């Protein structure tokens, strides 16, 4: 049932081209120029005119929420707050009619997320679910929602569930941006084209697996690691760090690259691997400076770059190339090398990749 793969996690990483295709199939058409989620369509006015969107989630799903914050604000100009479900529910939050609360959950059974939704419902918010497991508790309590269609995810460490969540959230932001006239038609079309091209781009990227394994071999004995990114790549840094710590038990931290100088830079020495997302786009030059700061302190740089990059290649210890795409979709591509790195490091350390110690696939207790 692992389809020839050694672990479910690896199988699920490799399923991402198909999973992402399934998550947008029938929901967008680049040639005809439209995107439409069945769960959003009947409520488009309500959601597009929300006073604000509050997104609640836990763990990896919370990282998808952080990416979505950029999407909804940038493409649809709707104010967004992202909350850990466990914090949100216990702090007497302000929720009003006119708020749209989106819950993101692979399992649809996470106790804190479910309880936070119940609270939001009592306060009159409109609830929307982005869930993978069909018929799960969260899918039932929400007013509407969209399934990610990632297929069953068995590995405890979330992989394809995350990238399909981000895919769906991008589509939702595009719909809202279109409705609110906050997205330029050219940009909208480019995003549609790039979305349809994603599965093939992921296939290309997966061809780097053997090379990524050779990098993993060099850092498998690290005791600490830093992950850095800016903009939508910041949540990807958090997700990269979570993936490494949960399956390999190496302590890892994700930071916005610019925050490094406010503390974490003190940790950097020749034994510290620093994983950086340094892809083309608005933040590129700033990230290059951050890389130089790490190199000046002898840290090891493993950078994710856009294919064809030369500047980072010249200063980093290792670079992993991803295909060029719209900046909005970079998080989906950039997260995959981190999944593979964590996977190989964990395997080399003899860890139980699919069932890490102390973790459960679905956290149904508080
Ligand atoms: C990390 C991981 C967890 C889950 C979290 C939320 O790889 O799997 O952090 O993301 O427990 O679970 P769901 O999405 O099912 O609500």
mmCIF file with all atom_site columns, C-alpha atoms in Angstrom, residues 178 181-192:
data_model
loop_
_atom_site.group_PDB
_atom_site.id
_atom_site.type_symbol
_atom_site.label_atom_id
_atom_site.label_alt_id
_atom_site.label_comp_id
_atom_site.label_asym_id
_atom_site.label_entity_id
_atom_site.label_seq_id
_atom_site.pdbx_PDB_ins_code
_atom_site.Cartn_x
_atom_site.Cartn_y
_atom_site.Cartn_z
_atom_site.occupancy
_atom_site.B_iso_or_equiv
_atom_site.pdbx_formal_charge
_atom_site.auth_seq_id
_atom_site.auth_comp_id
_atom_site.auth_asym_id
_atom_site.auth_atom_id
_atom_site.pdbx_PDB_model_num
ATOM 1  C CA . UNK A 1 178 ? -11.883 39.115 -8.758  1.00 0.00 ? 178 UNK A CA 1
ATOM 2  C CA . UNK A 1 181 ? -11.772 44.135 -8.277  1.00 0.00 ? 181 UNK A CA 1
ATOM 3  C CA . UNK A 1 182 ? -8.520  44.202 -6.393  1.00 0.00 ? 182 UNK A CA 1
ATOM 4  C CA . UNK A 1 183 ? -6.601  41.953 -8.739  1.00 0.00 ? 183 UNK A CA 1
ATOM 5  C CA . UNK A 1 184 ? -5.451  43.136 -12.141 1.00 0.00 ? 184 UNK A CA 1
ATOM 6  C CA . UNK A 1 185 ? -6.839  40.982 -14.984 1.00 0.00 ? 185 UNK A CA 1
ATOM 7  C CA . UNK A 1 186 ? -3.320  40.254 -16.256 1.00 0.00 ? 186 UNK A CA 1
ATOM 8  C CA . UNK A 1 187 ? -2.179  39.052 -12.862 1.00 0.00 ? 187 UNK A CA 1
ATOM 9  C CA . UNK A 1 188 ? -5.314  36.948 -12.511 1.00 0.00 ? 188 UNK A CA 1
ATOM 10 C CA . UNK A 1 189 ? -4.643  35.251 -15.836 1.00 0.00 ? 189 UNK A CA 1
ATOM 11 C CA . UNK A 1 190 ? -0.973  34.717 -15.015 1.00 0.00 ? 190 UNK A CA 1
ATOM 12 C CA . UNK A 1 191 ? -1.945  33.050 -11.740 1.00 0.00 ? 191 UNK A CA 1
ATOM 13 C CA . UNK A 1 192 ? -4.376  30.751 -13.538 1.00 0.00 ? 192 UNK A CA 1
#
